[in-house]
Amino acid sequence: MRGRLIFSFFAELYRLDSQAMAMTDPDGAGPLTGGYDLDFKEPVLLDADDDGVAEPIRREYPPVRVPCQVEPEALEALRMLPSGNTPRSNIDLVFHFKDLERLGLVDAATGDALIRPSDRLGALYDVLGDLVQAVRTPPGLYVTQARPSGFGLHRQRPRRNLLIVTFQDRPAGRVLA
C-alpha cells in the first residue's frame, strides 16, 4: 500500500530543458558556448542581446500539472507573494511517486524523479482545475531540492512513496521559445 495525498492541489511545473540549452544558442543558429552549468545545475549568464549585460537563459518543457499536497503555512506564504509580502522565500510541496510515474516524470532506468533543481513552479490549481494562486515570475519559485521520503507500507515490495520538493525564489532566466 503506497498511501495517497491529503488535500491535493495541482502544481503547474515548468521543467528546465537542460539538453536543449546545451545544444543551441539563443537564436537557434548553432552550438551554445555555455548555456547550462552542470556543476551548479542552473543556466549560465549570456549576453544574448548584445547590450553588455549578461542574462540567464532558460529553455523549458511545456508545463505539466502534477497532483501535490500543500501545507497550510506554505499556502499562506504563497498567497502573500504577489503583494511582495513574503515571510519566507521557500515553499515545500509533496508529490506522490504514483502520480509522477503515471505522468512519465520518473526515469525508468534509475527510478529518480524528473523534477529537478531549476524547474519552476508556475501556479497552483484546485482539484476542479480552478486557479488558486499564480506565481509571479520574476521573481518566481524554483526547485532547489527534491528528495524522496519513505517507501510506503508494503513490506514485501517496498516502492518509493513521496517526493518532497523545496521551491525558492531565485533570479529567473529569460525564457526562449
PDB file of C-alpha atoms in Angstrom:
ATOM      1  CA  MET A   1       0.000   0.000   0.000  1.00  0.00           C
ATOM      2  CA  ARG A   2       1.516   3.305  -1.126  1.00  0.00           C
ATOM      3  CA  GLY A   3      -0.878   5.751   0.513  1.00  0.00           C
ATOM      4  CA  ARG A   4      -2.167   8.935  -1.078  1.00  0.00           C
ATOM      5  CA  LEU A   5      -2.021  12.701  -0.872  1.00  0.00           C
ATOM      6  CA  ILE A   6      -4.298  14.587   1.512  1.00  0.00           C
ATOM      7  CA  PHE A   7      -5.950  17.887   0.464  1.00  0.00           C
ATOM      8  CA  SER A   8      -4.457  17.683  -3.001  1.00  0.00           C
ATOM      9  CA  PHE A   9      -3.905  20.531  -5.441  1.00  0.00           C
ATOM     10  CA  PHE A  10      -2.311  20.589  -8.877  1.00  0.00           C
ATOM     11  CA  ALA A  11       1.079  22.241  -9.299  1.00  0.00           C
ATOM     12  CA  GLU A  12       1.863  23.609 -12.758  1.00  0.00           C
ATOM     13  CA  LEU A  13       5.544  22.865 -13.286  1.00  0.00           C
ATOM     14  CA  TYR A  14       7.865  24.183 -15.985  1.00  0.00           C
ATOM     15  CA  ARG A  15      10.779  21.769 -16.165  1.00  0.00           C
ATOM     16  CA  LEU A  16      14.132  23.132 -17.337  1.00  0.00           C
ATOM     17  CA  ASP A  17      15.245  21.618 -20.649  1.00  0.00           C
ATOM     18  CA  SER A  18      18.967  21.457 -19.953  1.00  0.00           C
ATOM     19  CA  GLN A  19      19.762  19.292 -23.009  1.00  0.00           C
ATOM     20  CA  ALA A  20      18.291  21.838 -25.431  1.00  0.00           C
ATOM     21  CA  MET A  21      20.145  24.628 -23.655  1.00  0.00           C
ATOM     22  CA  ALA A  22      23.424  22.785 -24.010  1.00  0.00           C
ATOM     23  CA  MET A  23      22.909  22.233 -27.760  1.00  0.00           C
ATOM     24  CA  THR A  24      21.668  25.504 -29.265  1.00  0.00           C
ATOM     25  CA  ASP A  25      22.282  29.197 -28.890  1.00  0.00           C
ATOM     26  CA  PRO A  26      19.501  31.725 -28.113  1.00  0.00           C
ATOM     27  CA  ASP A  27      18.976  32.401 -31.834  1.00  0.00           C
ATOM     28  CA  GLY A  28      18.872  28.674 -32.638  1.00  0.00           C
ATOM     29  CA  ALA A  29      21.760  29.088 -35.085  1.00  0.00           C
ATOM     30  CA  GLY A  30      24.339  26.750 -33.634  1.00  0.00           C
ATOM     31  CA  PRO A  31      26.082  25.353 -30.588  1.00  0.00           C
ATOM     32  CA  LEU A  32      25.909  27.352 -27.401  1.00  0.00           C
ATOM     33  CA  THR A  33      29.095  28.315 -25.632  1.00  0.00           C
ATOM     34  CA  GLY A  34      27.978  27.564 -22.115  1.00  0.00           C
ATOM     35  CA  GLY A  35      24.192  27.543 -21.651  1.00  0.00           C
ATOM     36  CA  TYR A  36      23.784  25.235 -18.670  1.00  0.00           C
ATOM     37  CA  ASP A  37      26.204  24.808 -15.795  1.00  0.00           C
ATOM     38  CA  LEU A  38      26.231  21.104 -14.893  1.00  0.00           C
ATOM     39  CA  ASP A  39      28.057  21.777 -11.613  1.00  0.00           C
ATOM     40  CA  PHE A  40      25.618  24.364 -10.255  1.00  0.00           C
ATOM     41  CA  LYS A  41      22.563  22.901 -12.072  1.00  0.00           C
ATOM     42  CA  GLU A  42      21.432  26.283 -13.414  1.00  0.00           C
ATOM     43  CA  PRO A  43      21.591  28.377 -16.583  1.00  0.00           C
ATOM     44  CA  VAL A  44      24.808  30.325 -17.108  1.00  0.00           C
ATOM     45  CA  LEU A  45      24.807  34.033 -17.852  1.00  0.00           C
ATOM     46  CA  LEU A  46      24.983  35.046 -21.516  1.00  0.00           C
ATOM     47  CA  ASP A  47      24.766  38.398 -23.268  1.00  0.00           C
ATOM     48  CA  ALA A  48      22.176  37.324 -25.841  1.00  0.00           C
ATOM     49  CA  ASP A  49      21.037  40.806 -26.893  1.00  0.00           C
ATOM     50  CA  ASP A  50      24.490  42.497 -27.098  1.00  0.00           C
ATOM     51  CA  ASP A  51      23.623  45.170 -24.534  1.00  0.00           C
ATOM     52  CA  GLY A  52      26.714  44.465 -22.441  1.00  0.00           C
ATOM     53  CA  VAL A  53      24.696  42.820 -19.644  1.00  0.00           C
ATOM     54  CA  ALA A  54      24.603  39.048 -19.304  1.00  0.00           C
ATOM     55  CA  GLU A  55      21.253  37.389 -18.564  1.00  0.00           C
ATOM     56  CA  PRO A  56      20.442  33.827 -17.553  1.00  0.00           C
ATOM     57  CA  ILE A  57      18.794  31.989 -20.450  1.00  0.00           C
ATOM     58  CA  ARG A  58      16.190  29.234 -19.909  1.00  0.00           C
ATOM     59  CA  ARG A  59      14.558  26.715 -22.197  1.00  0.00           C
ATOM     60  CA  GLU A  60      11.603  24.940 -20.635  1.00  0.00           C
ATOM     61  CA  TYR A  61       9.471  21.945 -21.483  1.00  0.00           C
ATOM     62  CA  PRO A  62       5.736  22.634 -21.860  1.00  0.00           C
ATOM     63  CA  PRO A  63       4.019  22.951 -18.465  1.00  0.00           C
ATOM     64  CA  VAL A  64       2.667  19.868 -16.739  1.00  0.00           C
ATOM     65  CA  ARG A  65       0.100  19.769 -13.916  1.00  0.00           C
ATOM     66  CA  VAL A  66       1.063  17.360 -11.171  1.00  0.00           C
ATOM     67  CA  PRO A  67      -1.059  16.472  -8.111  1.00  0.00           C
ATOM     68  CA  CYS A  68       0.595  17.712  -4.927  1.00  0.00           C
ATOM     69  CA  GLN A  69      -0.048  18.413  -1.299  1.00  0.00           C
ATOM     70  CA  VAL A  70       0.419  21.944   0.046  1.00  0.00           C
ATOM     71  CA  GLU A  71       0.875  22.570   3.744  1.00  0.00           C
ATOM     72  CA  PRO A  72      -1.368  25.369   5.141  1.00  0.00           C
ATOM     73  CA  GLU A  73       1.510  27.631   6.169  1.00  0.00           C
ATOM     74  CA  ALA A  74       3.099  27.231   2.733  1.00  0.00           C
ATOM     75  CA  LEU A  75      -0.184  28.154   1.037  1.00  0.00           C
ATOM     76  CA  GLU A  76      -0.474  31.274   3.211  1.00  0.00           C
ATOM     77  CA  ALA A  77       3.066  32.308   2.260  1.00  0.00           C
ATOM     78  CA  LEU A  78       2.203  31.757  -1.411  1.00  0.00           C
ATOM     79  CA  ARG A  79      -0.880  33.999  -1.076  1.00  0.00           C
ATOM     80  CA  MET A  80       1.302  36.849   0.224  1.00  0.00           C
ATOM     81  CA  LEU A  81       3.833  36.544  -2.622  1.00  0.00           C
ATOM     82  CA  PRO A  82       2.086  38.787  -5.233  1.00  0.00           C
ATOM     83  CA  SER A  83       1.956  41.723  -2.813  1.00  0.00           C
ATOM     84  CA  GLY A  84       5.674  41.427  -2.115  1.00  0.00           C
ATOM     85  CA  ASN A  85       4.945  40.409   1.465  1.00  0.00           C
ATOM     86  CA  THR A  86       6.786  37.109   1.687  1.00  0.00           C
ATOM     87  CA  PRO A  87       7.557  35.962   5.214  1.00  0.00           C
ATOM     88  CA  ARG A  88       9.879  33.320   3.809  1.00  0.00           C
ATOM     89  CA  SER A  89      11.342  32.597   0.423  1.00  0.00           C
ATOM     90  CA  ASN A  90      10.808  28.844   0.266  1.00  0.00           C
ATOM     91  CA  ILE A  91       7.770  26.617  -0.086  1.00  0.00           C
ATOM     92  CA  ASP A  92       7.607  22.821   0.180  1.00  0.00           C
ATOM     93  CA  LEU A  93       5.231  20.742  -1.938  1.00  0.00           C
ATOM     94  CA  VAL A  94       4.744  16.991  -1.563  1.00  0.00           C
ATOM     95  CA  PHE A  95       4.273  14.819  -4.655  1.00  0.00           C
ATOM     96  CA  HIS A  96       3.381  11.109  -4.775  1.00  0.00           C
ATOM     97  CA  PHE A  97       5.587   8.834  -6.887  1.00  0.00           C
ATOM     98  CA  LYS A  98       2.437   7.054  -8.129  1.00  0.00           C
ATOM     99  CA  ASP A  99       1.356  10.315  -9.836  1.00  0.00           C
ATOM    100  CA  LEU A 100       4.859  11.053 -11.099  1.00  0.00           C
ATOM    101  CA  GLU A 101       5.079   7.577 -12.646  1.00  0.00           C
ATOM    102  CA  ARG A 102       1.671   8.000 -14.321  1.00  0.00           C
ATOM    103  CA  LEU A 103       2.775  11.338 -15.845  1.00  0.00           C
ATOM    104  CA  GLY A 104       6.137   9.979 -17.060  1.00  0.00           C
ATOM    105  CA  LEU A 105       8.116  12.062 -14.563  1.00  0.00           C
ATOM    106  CA  VAL A 106      10.220   9.179 -13.239  1.00  0.00           C
ATOM    107  CA  ASP A 107      13.361   7.958 -15.020  1.00  0.00           C
ATOM    108  CA  ALA A 108      12.655   4.300 -15.889  1.00  0.00           C
ATOM    109  CA  ALA A 109      16.324   3.305 -15.711  1.00  0.00           C
ATOM    110  CA  THR A 110      17.196   4.832 -12.322  1.00  0.00           C
ATOM    111  CA  GLY A 111      13.823   5.373 -10.628  1.00  0.00           C
ATOM    112  CA  ASP A 112      14.735   9.028  -9.963  1.00  0.00           C
ATOM    113  CA  ALA A 113      12.085  11.722 -10.197  1.00  0.00           C
ATOM    114  CA  LEU A 114      12.452  14.054 -13.182  1.00  0.00           C
ATOM    115  CA  ILE A 115      11.534  17.086 -11.082  1.00  0.00           C
ATOM    116  CA  ARG A 116      14.962  18.609 -10.591  1.00  0.00           C
ATOM    117  CA  PRO A 117      16.692  21.770  -9.384  1.00  0.00           C
ATOM    118  CA  SER A 118      15.945  24.861 -11.524  1.00  0.00           C
ATOM    119  CA  ASP A 119      12.455  23.640 -12.527  1.00  0.00           C
ATOM    120  CA  ARG A 120       9.886  26.412 -12.000  1.00  0.00           C
ATOM    121  CA  LEU A 121       6.511  26.500 -10.242  1.00  0.00           C
ATOM    122  CA  GLY A 122       4.002  28.406 -12.386  1.00  0.00           C
ATOM    123  CA  ALA A 123       0.750  28.135 -10.415  1.00  0.00           C
ATOM    124  CA  LEU A 124      -1.402  26.056  -8.098  1.00  0.00           C
ATOM    125  CA  TYR A 125      -4.868  24.810  -9.120  1.00  0.00           C
ATOM    126  CA  ASP A 126      -7.613  23.138  -7.112  1.00  0.00           C
ATOM    127  CA  VAL A 127      -8.965  19.672  -7.957  1.00  0.00           C
ATOM    128  CA  LEU A 128     -11.577  21.203 -10.301  1.00  0.00           C
ATOM    129  CA  GLY A 129      -8.857  22.982 -12.295  1.00  0.00           C
ATOM    130  CA  ASP A 130      -9.588  26.486 -10.996  1.00  0.00           C
ATOM    131  CA  LEU A 131      -6.615  28.761 -10.371  1.00  0.00           C
ATOM    132  CA  VAL A 132      -5.781  29.062  -6.662  1.00  0.00           C
ATOM    133  CA  GLN A 133      -2.559  31.069  -6.943  1.00  0.00           C
ATOM    134  CA  ALA A 134      -0.332  32.103  -9.827  1.00  0.00           C
ATOM    135  CA  VAL A 135       3.352  32.596  -9.074  1.00  0.00           C
ATOM    136  CA  ARG A 136       4.642  35.887 -10.402  1.00  0.00           C
ATOM    137  CA  THR A 137       7.798  35.470 -12.462  1.00  0.00           C
ATOM    138  CA  PRO A 138      10.091  37.247 -11.791  1.00  0.00           C
ATOM    139  CA  PRO A 139      10.990  36.549  -9.079  1.00  0.00           C
ATOM    140  CA  GLY A 140       9.391  33.098  -9.482  1.00  0.00           C
ATOM    141  CA  LEU A 141       9.788  29.971  -7.390  1.00  0.00           C
ATOM    142  CA  TYR A 142      12.370  27.393  -8.486  1.00  0.00           C
ATOM    143  CA  VAL A 143      13.184  23.878  -7.298  1.00  0.00           C
ATOM    144  CA  THR A 144      16.267  23.910  -5.106  1.00  0.00           C
ATOM    145  CA  GLN A 145      15.837  20.433  -3.628  1.00  0.00           C
ATOM    146  CA  ALA A 146      13.807  17.333  -4.488  1.00  0.00           C
ATOM    147  CA  ARG A 147      14.171  14.440  -2.069  1.00  0.00           C
ATOM    148  CA  PRO A 148      12.322  11.120  -1.826  1.00  0.00           C
ATOM    149  CA  SER A 149      10.720  10.333   1.521  1.00  0.00           C
ATOM    150  CA  GLY A 150       9.520   6.909   2.536  1.00  0.00           C
ATOM    151  CA  PHE A 151       8.782   3.657   0.762  1.00  0.00           C
ATOM    152  CA  GLY A 152       5.120   3.077   1.592  1.00  0.00           C
ATOM    153  CA  LEU A 153       3.671   0.449   3.883  1.00  0.00           C
ATOM    154  CA  HIS A 154       4.088  -2.691   1.753  1.00  0.00           C
ATOM    155  CA  ARG A 155       6.747  -4.890   3.340  1.00  0.00           C
ATOM    156  CA  GLN A 156       7.155  -7.489   0.566  1.00  0.00           C
ATOM    157  CA  ARG A 157       7.572  -4.951  -2.236  1.00  0.00           C
ATOM    158  CA  PRO A 158       8.583  -1.512  -0.951  1.00  0.00           C
ATOM    159  CA  ARG A 159       8.289   1.281  -3.527  1.00  0.00           C
ATOM    160  CA  ARG A 160       9.067   4.958  -3.363  1.00  0.00           C
ATOM    161  CA  ASN A 161       6.203   6.849  -1.843  1.00  0.00           C
ATOM    162  CA  LEU A 162       6.614  10.641  -1.576  1.00  0.00           C
ATOM    163  CA  LEU A 163       8.815  13.313  -3.128  1.00  0.00           C
ATOM    164  CA  ILE A 164       9.289  16.484  -1.073  1.00  0.00           C
ATOM    165  CA  VAL A 165      10.227  19.432  -3.271  1.00  0.00           C
ATOM    166  CA  THR A 166      11.530  22.762  -1.970  1.00  0.00           C
ATOM    167  CA  PHE A 167      10.910  25.854  -4.108  1.00  0.00           C
ATOM    168  CA  GLN A 168      12.807  29.106  -3.507  1.00  0.00           C
ATOM    169  CA  ASP A 169      12.725  32.483  -5.191  1.00  0.00           C
ATOM    170  CA  ARG A 170      15.737  32.955  -7.437  1.00  0.00           C
ATOM    171  CA  PRO A 171      16.532  35.174 -10.380  1.00  0.00           C
ATOM    172  CA  ALA A 172      14.607  33.987 -13.418  1.00  0.00           C
ATOM    173  CA  GLY A 173      16.252  33.337 -16.735  1.00  0.00           C
ATOM    174  CA  ARG A 174      14.917  34.733 -19.981  1.00  0.00           C
ATOM    175  CA  VAL A 175      12.609  32.089 -21.437  1.00  0.00           C
ATOM    176  CA  LEU A 176      13.259  31.145 -25.040  1.00  0.00           C
ATOM    177  CA  ALA A 177      10.534  29.576 -27.121  1.00  0.00           C
TER     178      ALA A 177
END
